Short mmCIF file of C-alpha atoms in Angstrom, two decimals:
data_model
loop_
_atom_site.label_atom_id
_atom_site.label_comp_id
_atom_site.label_asym_id
_atom_site.label_seq_id
_atom_site.Cartn_x
_atom_site.Cartn_y
_atom_site.Cartn_z
CA MET A 1 21.37 -4.50 -2.45
CA ALA A 2 19.40 -6.26 -5.17
CA SER A 3 19.77 -4.83 -8.65
CA GLU A 4 16.92 -3.01 -10.34
CA GLU A 5 16.85 -5.76 -12.99
CA LYS A 6 16.06 -8.38 -10.36
CA LEU A 7 13.65 -6.20 -8.44
CA MET A 8 11.32 -5.23 -11.28
CA SER A 9 9.88 -6.50 -14.53
CA LYS A 10 11.37 -4.98 -17.67
CA LYS A 11 8.05 -3.70 -18.98
CA LYS A 12 4.71 -3.16 -17.30
CA PRO A 13 1.66 -3.31 -19.60
CA ALA A 14 -1.23 -0.85 -19.48
CA PHE A 15 -4.42 -2.44 -18.17
CA PRO A 16 -7.82 -1.39 -19.56
CA VAL A 17 -10.39 0.47 -17.46
CA SER A 18 -13.19 -1.93 -16.52
CA GLU A 19 -16.87 -1.02 -16.60
CA MET A 20 -16.97 -1.17 -12.80
CA LEU A 21 -14.02 1.19 -12.45
CA ASN A 22 -15.50 3.51 -15.07
CA ALA A 23 -18.76 3.62 -13.09
CA TYR A 24 -16.75 4.45 -9.95
CA LEU A 25 -15.03 7.31 -11.78
CA LYS A 26 -18.35 8.69 -12.97
CA ASN A 27 -19.76 8.52 -9.45
CA TYR A 28 -16.90 10.65 -8.11
CA ASN A 29 -16.84 13.12 -11.03
CA ARG A 30 -13.56 11.86 -12.45
CA ASN A 31 -15.09 11.35 -15.89
CA ILE A 32 -15.32 14.06 -18.55
CA LYS A 33 -16.54 14.44 -22.09
CA ASN A 34 -14.12 16.02 -24.49
CA SER A 35 -13.20 15.86 -28.16
CA ILE A 36 -9.47 15.23 -27.89
CA TYR A 37 -7.61 11.99 -27.19
CA TYR A 38 -4.05 11.10 -26.30
CA ASP A 39 -3.59 9.75 -29.83
CA ASP A 40 -4.54 13.14 -31.28
CA LEU A 41 -1.43 14.65 -29.69
CA LEU A 42 0.73 12.04 -31.42
CA ARG A 43 0.04 13.74 -34.76
CA PHE A 44 2.90 16.20 -34.31
CA GLN A 45 4.98 16.89 -37.42
CA GLY A 46 8.26 17.65 -35.71
CA SER A 47 10.00 18.20 -32.40
CA VAL A 48 13.10 19.70 -30.76
CA THR A 49 14.92 18.62 -27.62
CA VAL A 50 14.09 20.49 -24.40
CA TYR A 51 17.17 21.39 -22.33
CA ASP A 52 17.27 22.54 -18.72
CA LYS A 53 19.03 25.67 -17.43
CA ASN A 54 22.33 23.76 -17.36
CA GLU A 55 21.94 22.79 -21.04
CA GLU A 56 21.32 19.15 -20.17
CA ASP A 57 18.80 16.98 -22.01
CA THR A 58 15.55 16.75 -20.01
CA LEU A 59 14.34 13.70 -22.00
CA TRP A 60 11.38 15.83 -23.14
CA VAL A 61 10.88 17.08 -26.71
CA ARG A 62 8.81 20.12 -27.75
CA THR A 63 6.31 19.19 -30.42
CA TYR A 64 5.08 21.10 -33.46
CA TYR A 65 1.83 20.60 -35.36
CA SER A 66 0.32 21.79 -38.60
CA GLN A 67 -1.62 25.04 -38.26
CA PHE A 68 -4.99 23.28 -38.70
CA ASP A 69 -4.21 20.62 -36.09
CA ARG A 70 -2.70 23.13 -33.67
CA GLU A 71 -5.79 25.35 -33.65
CA GLU A 72 -8.05 22.41 -32.87
CA ILE A 73 -5.68 20.91 -30.29
CA ASP A 74 -5.15 24.26 -28.52
CA ARG A 75 -8.88 24.85 -28.25
CA ASN A 76 -9.49 21.44 -26.70
CA LEU A 77 -6.52 21.64 -24.33
CA LYS A 78 -7.79 24.99 -23.00
CA LYS A 79 -11.19 23.38 -22.45
CA ILE A 80 -9.56 20.51 -20.53
CA TYR A 81 -7.70 23.04 -18.38
CA THR A 82 -10.96 24.76 -17.39
CA MET A 83 -12.53 21.41 -16.49
CA LEU A 84 -9.50 20.33 -14.45
CA HIS A 85 -9.07 23.58 -12.53
CA SER A 86 -12.53 25.18 -12.65
CA ASP A 87 -16.11 24.43 -13.66
CA GLY A 88 -15.46 24.00 -17.37
CA ASN A 89 -16.87 27.43 -18.23
CA ASP A 90 -15.70 28.80 -21.58
CA GLN A 91 -15.49 32.41 -20.38
CA SER A 92 -11.82 32.15 -19.38
CA ILE A 93 -10.67 30.42 -22.58
CA PRO A 94 -9.89 33.70 -24.48
CA PHE A 95 -7.41 34.57 -21.72
CA LEU A 96 -5.52 31.26 -21.95
CA ASN A 97 -2.66 30.32 -24.19
CA VAL A 98 -1.04 26.92 -24.82
CA ASP A 99 2.63 27.85 -24.58
CA ALA A 100 4.08 24.36 -25.10
CA ILE A 101 3.18 20.75 -25.75
CA ASP A 102 6.10 18.55 -24.66
CA TYR A 103 6.39 14.79 -25.16
CA CYS A 104 8.43 12.32 -23.11
CA THR A 105 9.47 8.92 -24.44
CA PHE A 106 11.05 7.93 -21.12
CA GLY A 107 9.11 5.51 -18.92
CA ASN A 108 5.91 3.56 -19.35
CA SER A 109 3.30 6.30 -19.70
CA LYS A 110 5.01 8.44 -22.42
CA PRO A 111 3.10 11.53 -21.31
CA PHE A 112 2.44 14.86 -22.95
CA ARG A 113 3.12 17.87 -20.72
CA ILE A 114 0.92 20.87 -21.46
CA LYS A 115 1.96 24.39 -20.41
CA ILE A 116 -1.02 26.74 -20.04
CA ARG A 117 -0.42 30.48 -19.52
CA ASN A 118 -2.85 33.21 -18.48
CA ILE A 119 -2.14 36.02 -20.96
CA LEU A 120 -3.44 38.68 -18.54
CA ASN A 121 -0.77 38.13 -15.89
CA ASP A 122 1.67 35.54 -17.36
CA ASN A 123 0.96 33.01 -14.62
CA TYR A 124 1.28 29.49 -15.95
CA THR A 125 0.76 25.90 -14.89
CA TYR A 126 1.08 22.41 -16.32
CA PHE A 127 -1.02 19.32 -16.73
CA TYR A 128 -0.33 15.94 -18.31
CA VAL A 129 -2.11 13.88 -20.94
CA LYS A 130 -1.51 10.12 -20.82
CA LYS A 131 -2.97 6.84 -21.99
CA THR A 132 -5.34 5.34 -19.45
CA ASP A 133 -4.03 2.48 -17.33
CA ALA A 134 -6.24 0.94 -14.65
CA SER A 135 -3.37 0.36 -12.22
CA ARG A 136 -2.31 4.01 -12.55
CA ILE A 137 -5.88 5.16 -11.88
CA TYR A 138 -6.06 2.96 -8.78
CA GLY A 139 -2.77 4.49 -7.67
CA LEU A 140 -4.10 8.03 -8.08
CA GLU A 141 -7.32 7.23 -6.21
CA LEU A 142 -5.50 5.47 -3.37
CA GLU A 143 -3.23 8.49 -3.06
CA HIS A 144 -6.29 10.73 -2.87
CA ILE A 145 -7.94 8.55 -0.20
CA LEU A 146 -5.01 7.44 1.95
CA SER A 147 -2.44 10.25 1.74
CA PRO A 148 -2.54 13.86 3.02
CA HIS A 149 -2.76 15.06 -0.58
CA ASN A 150 -5.77 15.53 -2.84
CA MET A 151 -5.31 14.26 -6.40
CA ASN A 152 -6.88 16.12 -9.32
CA PHE A 153 -7.30 14.00 -12.45
CA LEU A 154 -9.87 13.26 -15.16
CA VAL A 155 -10.53 10.31 -17.46
CA TYR A 156 -12.00 10.41 -20.95
CA LYS A 157 -12.24 6.96 -22.59
CA ASP A 158 -8.60 5.95 -23.21
CA THR A 159 -7.16 9.33 -22.17
CA LEU A 160 -6.01 10.33 -18.67
CA ILE A 161 -5.56 13.96 -17.61
CA GLU A 162 -3.40 14.58 -14.51
CA GLU A 163 -2.74 17.79 -12.64
CA HIS A 164 0.91 18.77 -12.22
CA ILE A 165 2.33 18.06 -8.76
CA ALA A 166 4.71 20.85 -7.80
CA GLY A 167 7.95 20.15 -6.00
CA ILE A 168 11.68 19.48 -6.36
CA PRO A 169 12.33 16.11 -8.04
CA GLY A 170 13.81 13.76 -5.46
CA ASP A 171 17.00 13.05 -7.42
CA ASP A 172 17.65 16.79 -7.90
CA PHE A 173 16.97 17.45 -4.22
CA ILE A 174 19.29 14.68 -3.05
CA ARG A 175 22.08 15.92 -5.33
CA ASP A 176 21.74 19.71 -5.06
CA PHE A 177 19.83 20.61 -1.90
CA LEU A 178 20.29 17.86 0.70
CA PRO A 179 24.04 18.56 1.26
CA LYS A 180 23.16 22.20 2.07
CA CYS A 181 20.47 21.35 4.64
CA THR A 182 21.09 21.89 8.33
CA GLU A 183 21.34 18.90 10.65
CA LEU A 184 17.89 19.73 12.05
CA GLU A 185 16.44 19.86 8.53
CA LYS A 186 18.03 16.52 7.69
CA ALA A 187 16.39 14.98 10.76
CA GLN A 188 13.00 16.36 9.66
CA ILE A 189 13.48 15.05 6.10
CA ALA A 190 14.46 11.66 7.53
CA LYS A 191 11.20 11.59 9.49
CA GLU A 192 9.18 12.41 6.36
CA PHE A 193 11.04 9.77 4.38
CA VAL A 194 10.13 7.11 6.95
CA LYS A 195 6.47 8.11 6.82
CA PHE A 196 6.47 8.26 3.01
CA LYS A 197 8.17 4.85 2.84
CA GLU A 198 5.58 3.37 5.19
CA ARG A 199 2.66 4.81 3.21
CA CYS A 200 3.98 3.43 -0.09
CA LEU A 201 4.70 0.01 1.42
CA VAL A 202 1.31 -0.39 3.10
CA ARG A 203 -0.69 0.68 0.04
CA LEU A 204 1.57 -1.24 -2.38
CA LEU A 205 2.80 1.67 -4.47
CA GLY A 206 6.01 0.46 -6.11
CA ASP A 207 9.03 1.88 -7.89
CA MET A 208 9.46 4.98 -5.75
CA ARG A 209 12.93 5.73 -7.00
CA SER A 210 14.10 9.27 -6.29
CA TYR A 211 12.89 10.67 -9.63
CA ASN A 212 9.37 9.32 -9.02
CA TYR A 213 8.66 11.58 -6.04
CA VAL A 214 9.09 15.25 -5.25
CA ILE A 215 10.10 17.11 -2.10
CA THR A 216 8.20 20.29 -1.28
CA PRO A 217 9.75 22.82 1.15
CA THR A 218 7.32 25.13 2.97
CA HIS A 219 8.37 28.05 5.16
CA ASP A 220 6.74 27.90 8.59
CA PHE A 221 7.66 30.71 10.99
CA ASP A 222 11.40 30.31 11.61
CA HIS A 223 12.04 27.02 9.82
CA ILE A 224 11.32 25.03 6.66
CA VAL A 225 9.00 22.02 6.65
CA TYR A 226 9.71 19.36 4.03
CA LYS A 227 7.06 17.00 2.65
CA ILE A 228 7.47 14.12 0.20
CA ARG A 229 4.89 13.27 -2.48
CA ALA A 230 4.67 10.54 -5.07
CA ILE A 231 4.31 11.75 -8.66
CA ASP A 232 4.32 8.42 -10.54
CA PHE A 233 1.59 5.85 -9.97
CA ASP A 234 2.32 3.35 -12.77
CA GLN A 235 3.48 0.65 -10.37
CA GLN A 236 0.41 0.40 -8.14
CA SER A 237 -0.02 -3.22 -7.00
CA PHE A 238 1.71 -4.78 -10.02
CA GLU A 239 5.04 -6.33 -9.04
CA GLY A 240 5.35 -9.54 -7.06
CA ASN A 241 8.60 -8.74 -5.27
CA LEU A 242 7.78 -7.05 -1.95
CA LYS A 243 11.07 -5.12 -2.11
CA VAL A 244 9.71 -3.09 -5.06
CA TYR A 245 7.29 -1.44 -2.61
CA ASN A 246 10.05 -0.66 -0.11
CA LEU A 247 11.96 2.53 -0.91
CA GLN A 248 15.10 1.46 0.94
CA PHE A 249 15.87 -1.19 -1.69
CA MET A 250 16.08 1.36 -4.51
CA LYS A 251 19.71 2.35 -5.05
CA GLU A 252 18.60 5.87 -6.02
CA ASN A 253 17.35 6.33 -2.44
CA PHE A 254 20.57 5.19 -0.77
CA LYS A 255 21.52 8.63 0.59
CA MET A 256 18.04 9.11 2.07
CA THR A 257 18.10 5.67 3.68
CA GLU A 258 21.61 6.32 5.00
CA MET A 259 20.45 9.63 6.49
CA VAL A 260 17.55 7.92 8.28
CA GLY A 261 20.01 5.53 9.92
CA LYS A 262 22.18 8.42 11.09
CA LYS A 263 19.44 10.80 12.25
CA LEU A 264 16.74 8.59 13.76
CA GLN A 265 16.80 5.99 16.49
CA ASN A 266 14.82 2.76 16.06
CA ASP A 267 12.20 3.90 18.58
CA SER A 268 11.60 7.09 16.61
CA ILE A 269 11.35 5.17 13.34
CA GLN A 270 8.77 2.87 14.88
CA GLN A 271 6.83 5.86 16.22
CA TYR A 272 6.66 7.52 12.79
CA LYS A 273 5.55 4.26 11.15
CA ILE A 274 2.72 3.96 13.67
CA GLU A 275 1.75 7.60 13.10
CA GLU A 276 1.50 7.04 9.34
CA ARG A 277 -0.53 3.83 9.65
CA SER A 278 -2.86 5.58 12.11
CA PHE A 279 -3.31 8.48 9.69
CA MET A 280 -4.18 6.06 6.87
CA ALA A 281 -6.68 4.29 9.12
CA LYS A 282 -8.34 7.61 9.96
CA ARG A 283 -8.62 8.44 6.27
CA MET A 284 -10.33 5.10 5.61
CA ILE A 285 -12.73 5.63 8.51
CA THR A 286 -13.70 9.13 7.34
CA ALA A 287 -14.30 7.95 3.75
CA PRO A 288 -15.55 4.38 4.25
CA LYS A 289 -17.82 4.12 1.20
CA ARG A 290 -15.23 5.46 -1.20
CA THR A 291 -12.55 3.12 0.12
CA LEU A 292 -14.83 0.07 0.00
CA ARG A 293 -16.03 0.89 -3.53
CA LEU A 294 -12.50 1.31 -4.83
CA ILE A 295 -11.28 -1.93 -3.25
CA LYS A 296 -14.35 -3.71 -4.64
CA CYS A 297 -13.35 -2.51 -8.13
CA MET A 298 -9.78 -3.72 -7.60
CA LYS A 299 -10.94 -7.14 -6.44
CA ALA A 300 -12.99 -7.58 -9.60
CA ASP A 301 -10.18 -6.28 -11.83
CA THR A 302 -6.93 -7.57 -13.31
CA ILE A 303 -4.00 -5.22 -12.78
CA SER A 304 -1.16 -7.73 -12.52
CA PHE A 305 -0.06 -11.18 -13.65
CA PRO A 306 -0.99 -14.36 -11.72
CA GLU A 307 2.67 -15.15 -11.05
CA ASN A 308 3.16 -11.69 -9.50
CA VAL A 309 0.15 -12.23 -7.22
CA GLU A 310 1.47 -15.60 -6.06
CA LEU A 311 4.98 -14.25 -5.46
CA LEU A 312 3.72 -11.27 -3.45
CA LYS A 313 1.50 -13.55 -1.34
CA THR A 314 4.53 -15.73 -0.59
CA HIS A 315 6.66 -12.72 0.37
CA LEU A 316 3.93 -11.25 2.59
CA ILE A 317 3.26 -14.53 4.40
CA LYS A 318 6.98 -14.94 5.05
CA TYR A 319 7.50 -11.30 6.06
CA VAL A 320 4.34 -10.62 8.05
CA GLY A 321 3.52 -14.13 9.22
CA ASP A 322 -0.20 -13.79 8.42
CA VAL A 323 -1.65 -16.79 6.56
CA LYS A 324 -4.71 -14.74 5.50
CA PHE A 325 -2.74 -13.71 2.41
CA LYS A 326 -2.80 -17.33 1.26
CA ASP A 327 -6.49 -17.06 0.31
CA CYS A 328 -6.05 -13.87 -1.76
CA LYS A 329 -6.79 -14.38 -5.46
CA ASN A 330 -5.62 -11.01 -6.85
CA MET A 331 -3.92 -7.74 -5.98
CA GLY A 332 -7.20 -6.18 -4.84
CA GLU A 333 -7.68 -8.87 -2.22
CA ILE A 334 -4.06 -8.56 -1.08
CA LEU A 335 -4.43 -4.80 -0.60
CA GLU A 336 -7.78 -5.29 1.14
CA THR A 337 -6.11 -7.67 3.62
CA ILE A 338 -3.32 -5.20 4.37
CA LEU A 339 -5.64 -2.21 4.82
CA ALA A 340 -8.01 -4.24 7.00
CA PHE A 341 -5.04 -5.09 9.22
CA VAL A 342 -4.07 -1.41 9.49
CA LYS A 343 -7.62 -0.30 10.26
CA ARG A 344 -8.21 -3.10 12.79
CA ASN A 345 -5.00 -2.35 14.68
CA TYR A 346 -5.85 1.35 14.83
CA LEU A 347 -9.30 0.61 16.23
CA ASP A 348 -7.78 -1.83 18.72
CA ILE A 349 -5.20 0.86 19.62
CA SER A 350 -2.63 -1.92 19.70
CA ASN A 351 -0.48 -0.67 16.81
CA LYS A 352 1.05 -4.05 16.16
CA GLU A 353 3.93 -4.23 13.74
CA LEU A 354 2.86 -4.90 10.14
CA PHE A 355 6.04 -4.48 8.12
#
């Protein structure tokens, strides 16, 4: 198995939001007006380490602000919450409290995690404040369009607001829950892993190591249904190595990949891959304008380096055998070629092998 160092670049830069992408976001109500920026949250005066229930470092720190800054920040964070989860009406703000503002220095996005509590019933939820990055925004939108899951996020100039995605972190699940699953549950998780792997590969969402996705168990009559969702979209169409987009080459996913080999036959794996590609094609067909507009933005944008584009084209031509990738000039055109292939095969009902 290739090492992580060889698979991925050491550092991915943040790409600015273009005017065309900004217009797209406005058209689909992803844009907001607010008086707080990501940089405003960096003004904290101190912090303490946040530990989990086992007294282990979570890599998050709890921040503290001066009284003047905290009052202003709290007011604006409550306003953001109402815009993200409701209609932005101020009537509910008196019943909200900002319980915590946590900061994470791990990873590219260095997000702030905001805990909002309803003081009337103590229910609480989270959202995240990050620096905008065009590739991350494309990743969120593609997830919204092509996956079974709706994505709730907002953009304000250089600040990105993301809704919290609930679930058990993949690394925690693999370590603590997977060994306790029944054989039938393991087979169902293996199926979902194959479909999740196919969706990430086809739409070029990279770096899906186990801590970058969550597993959500849902009780359904007499059994539990497990679903897998991406929670990190930094590596959308950036890397040139095709293996970065294939979950089986991430060492953190070894136990999941091993389980697929034990629980599923090749015919079943192929069936689930076809099912996922067909689902993605249906999503594109039901939202044709949105898909075309987003891909048009990507084609006019720069979200990777030229050497990454050339390397990915080479890998795709070798792996898929389709010379159409040779004419692609950027990541947007590469993704357009892949999605056109998926859609065409679905309409032809031929379900030819892509990857």
